[in-house]
Amino acid sequence: MTIAVLYRWRARPGMEDQFRRGWVSGTRAIERQCGSFGAALHQAQDGTFWSYARWPDEATRRACFQDGSVFSDPGFGQMSEATAETFEEIPLEITDDLLVLTRRRR
């Protein structure tokens, strides 16, 4: 069963762009190495960053982070350096899915 997780962070003032670059690099590594279904990063009006990530199932998500090897991607170091605060993850069970996914090519 596909699952989703909400992640939230507060970036250090002036380091928002570095945080975003690190998130992009790390998220691509997770998708490539672990088989996630990708994620989207959002910035709230209060400045916090939220990510909505989708996974095939909880076992796949847990296996991704079990040995920590995915964190060798340099993006995680960039992101960590730029992070002032990390909030608790919120796991979600998808009950009805009407999301239409679009991907902007860069």
PDB file of C-alpha atoms in Angstrom:
ATOM      1  CA  MET A   1       0.000   0.000   0.000  1.00  0.00           C
ATOM      2  CA  THR A   2       1.404   3.393  -0.989  1.00  0.00           C
ATOM      3  CA  ILE A   3       2.113   5.695   1.938  1.00  0.00           C
ATOM      4  CA  ALA A   4       3.040   9.346   2.325  1.00  0.00           C
ATOM      5  CA  VAL A   5       5.063  11.221   4.912  1.00  0.00           C
ATOM      6  CA  LEU A   6       5.141  14.911   5.786  1.00  0.00           C
ATOM      7  CA  TYR A   7       8.514  16.337   6.785  1.00  0.00           C
ATOM      8  CA  ARG A   8       9.093  19.882   8.097  1.00  0.00           C
ATOM      9  CA  TRP A   9      12.157  22.037   8.743  1.00  0.00           C
ATOM     10  CA  ARG A  10      13.106  25.602   9.545  1.00  0.00           C
ATOM     11  CA  ALA A  11      16.132  26.820   7.605  1.00  0.00           C
ATOM     12  CA  ARG A  12      18.751  29.121   9.078  1.00  0.00           C
ATOM     13  CA  PRO A  13      18.103  32.711   8.007  1.00  0.00           C
ATOM     14  CA  GLY A  14      19.865  33.457   4.724  1.00  0.00           C
ATOM     15  CA  MET A  15      20.501  29.760   4.007  1.00  0.00           C
ATOM     16  CA  GLU A  16      17.165  28.920   2.387  1.00  0.00           C
ATOM     17  CA  ASP A  17      18.649  28.452  -1.095  1.00  0.00           C
ATOM     18  CA  GLN A  18      21.326  26.091   0.247  1.00  0.00           C
ATOM     19  CA  PHE A  19      18.631  24.141   2.100  1.00  0.00           C
ATOM     20  CA  ARG A  20      16.604  23.795  -1.104  1.00  0.00           C
ATOM     21  CA  ARG A  21      19.621  22.670  -3.162  1.00  0.00           C
ATOM     22  CA  GLY A  22      20.488  20.091  -0.512  1.00  0.00           C
ATOM     23  CA  TRP A  23      16.909  18.855  -0.369  1.00  0.00           C
ATOM     24  CA  VAL A  24      16.797  18.424  -4.164  1.00  0.00           C
ATOM     25  CA  SER A  25      20.069  16.480  -4.210  1.00  0.00           C
ATOM     26  CA  GLY A  26      19.125  14.295  -1.238  1.00  0.00           C
ATOM     27  CA  THR A  27      15.628  13.614  -2.526  1.00  0.00           C
ATOM     28  CA  ARG A  28      16.973  12.562  -5.909  1.00  0.00           C
ATOM     29  CA  ALA A  29      19.383  10.184  -4.138  1.00  0.00           C
ATOM     30  CA  ILE A  30      16.505   8.681  -2.148  1.00  0.00           C
ATOM     31  CA  GLU A  31      14.451   8.175  -5.296  1.00  0.00           C
ATOM     32  CA  ARG A  32      17.398   6.663  -7.188  1.00  0.00           C
ATOM     33  CA  GLN A  33      18.782   4.435  -4.405  1.00  0.00           C
ATOM     34  CA  CYS A  34      15.670   3.522  -2.455  1.00  0.00           C
ATOM     35  CA  GLY A  35      12.776   3.487  -4.877  1.00  0.00           C
ATOM     36  CA  SER A  36      10.668   6.229  -3.342  1.00  0.00           C
ATOM     37  CA  PHE A  37       7.938   7.736  -5.499  1.00  0.00           C
ATOM     38  CA  GLY A  38       9.499  11.185  -5.145  1.00  0.00           C
ATOM     39  CA  ALA A  39       8.579  14.235  -3.122  1.00  0.00           C
ATOM     40  CA  ALA A  40       7.614  17.880  -3.348  1.00  0.00           C
ATOM     41  CA  LEU A  41       9.067  20.716  -1.271  1.00  0.00           C
ATOM     42  CA  HIS A  42       6.856  23.602  -0.180  1.00  0.00           C
ATOM     43  CA  GLN A  43       7.585  26.775   1.783  1.00  0.00           C
ATOM     44  CA  ALA A  44       4.895  28.018   4.165  1.00  0.00           C
ATOM     45  CA  GLN A  45       4.137  31.666   4.887  1.00  0.00           C
ATOM     46  CA  ASP A  46       5.945  31.326   8.225  1.00  0.00           C
ATOM     47  CA  GLY A  47       9.121  30.344   6.352  1.00  0.00           C
ATOM     48  CA  THR A  48       9.121  26.670   7.291  1.00  0.00           C
ATOM     49  CA  PHE A  49       9.744  24.104   4.578  1.00  0.00           C
ATOM     50  CA  TRP A  50       7.388  21.149   4.195  1.00  0.00           C
ATOM     51  CA  SER A  51       7.981  18.083   2.092  1.00  0.00           C
ATOM     52  CA  TYR A  52       5.356  15.605   0.994  1.00  0.00           C
ATOM     53  CA  ALA A  53       7.000  12.297   0.058  1.00  0.00           C
ATOM     54  CA  ARG A  54       5.383   9.146  -1.303  1.00  0.00           C
ATOM     55  CA  TRP A  55       6.651   5.615  -0.817  1.00  0.00           C
ATOM     56  CA  PRO A  56       5.560   2.210  -2.147  1.00  0.00           C
ATOM     57  CA  ASP A  57       5.157   1.023   1.467  1.00  0.00           C
ATOM     58  CA  GLU A  58       6.568   1.510   4.971  1.00  0.00           C
ATOM     59  CA  ALA A  59       9.018  -1.399   4.612  1.00  0.00           C
ATOM     60  CA  THR A  60      10.673   0.311   1.615  1.00  0.00           C
ATOM     61  CA  ARG A  61      10.946   3.600   3.529  1.00  0.00           C
ATOM     62  CA  ARG A  62      12.479   1.933   6.594  1.00  0.00           C
ATOM     63  CA  ALA A  63      14.956  -0.050   4.500  1.00  0.00           C
ATOM     64  CA  CYS A  64      16.099   3.160   2.812  1.00  0.00           C
ATOM     65  CA  PHE A  65      17.313   4.708   6.053  1.00  0.00           C
ATOM     66  CA  GLN A  66      18.331   1.548   7.920  1.00  0.00           C
ATOM     67  CA  ASP A  67      22.052   1.541   7.145  1.00  0.00           C
ATOM     68  CA  GLY A  68      22.361   5.288   6.539  1.00  0.00           C
ATOM     69  CA  SER A  69      24.201   4.875   3.217  1.00  0.00           C
ATOM     70  CA  VAL A  70      21.786   7.172   1.362  1.00  0.00           C
ATOM     71  CA  PHE A  71      22.995  10.006   3.599  1.00  0.00           C
ATOM     72  CA  SER A  72      26.401   9.893   1.878  1.00  0.00           C
ATOM     73  CA  ASP A  73      24.883  12.135  -0.812  1.00  0.00           C
ATOM     74  CA  PRO A  74      26.446  15.612  -0.368  1.00  0.00           C
ATOM     75  CA  GLY A  75      23.014  17.212  -0.435  1.00  0.00           C
ATOM     76  CA  PHE A  76      22.272  15.913   3.041  1.00  0.00           C
ATOM     77  CA  GLY A  77      25.328  17.731   4.413  1.00  0.00           C
ATOM     78  CA  GLN A  78      24.258  20.959   2.699  1.00  0.00           C
ATOM     79  CA  MET A  79      20.753  20.559   4.017  1.00  0.00           C
ATOM     80  CA  SER A  80      21.908  19.766   7.545  1.00  0.00           C
ATOM     81  CA  GLU A  81      24.207  22.786   7.660  1.00  0.00           C
ATOM     82  CA  ALA A  82      21.328  25.024   6.543  1.00  0.00           C
ATOM     83  CA  THR A  83      18.759  23.581   8.976  1.00  0.00           C
ATOM     84  CA  ALA A  84      17.934  25.439  12.190  1.00  0.00           C
ATOM     85  CA  GLU A  85      15.158  23.082  13.319  1.00  0.00           C
ATOM     86  CA  THR A  86      13.743  19.706  12.281  1.00  0.00           C
ATOM     87  CA  PHE A  87      10.207  18.782  13.280  1.00  0.00           C
ATOM     88  CA  GLU A  88       8.687  15.353  13.851  1.00  0.00           C
ATOM     89  CA  GLU A  89       7.713  13.354  10.758  1.00  0.00           C
ATOM     90  CA  ILE A  90       4.018  12.767  10.135  1.00  0.00           C
ATOM     91  CA  PRO A  91       3.268   9.407   8.459  1.00  0.00           C
ATOM     92  CA  LEU A  92       0.057   9.279   6.446  1.00  0.00           C
ATOM     93  CA  GLU A  93      -2.000   6.428   5.078  1.00  0.00           C
ATOM     94  CA  ILE A  94      -3.399   7.320   1.672  1.00  0.00           C
ATOM     95  CA  THR A  95      -7.106   6.525   1.661  1.00  0.00           C
ATOM     96  CA  ASP A  96      -8.235   8.282  -1.539  1.00  0.00           C
ATOM     97  CA  ASP A  97      -5.863   9.605  -4.187  1.00  0.00           C
ATOM     98  CA  LEU A  98      -6.991  12.233  -6.689  1.00  0.00           C
ATOM     99  CA  LEU A  99      -3.631  13.986  -6.950  1.00  0.00           C
ATOM    100  CA  VAL A 100      -2.585  14.766 -10.508  1.00  0.00           C
ATOM    101  CA  LEU A 101       1.177  14.772 -10.635  1.00  0.00           C
ATOM    102  CA  THR A 102       3.063  17.131 -12.889  1.00  0.00           C
ATOM    103  CA  ARG A 103       6.791  17.456 -13.107  1.00  0.00           C
ATOM    104  CA  ARG A 104       8.588  20.549 -14.268  1.00  0.00           C
ATOM    105  CA  ARG A 105      11.754  19.744 -16.200  1.00  0.00           C
ATOM    106  CA  ARG A 106      14.871  21.703 -15.277  1.00  0.00           C
TER     107      ARG A 106
END
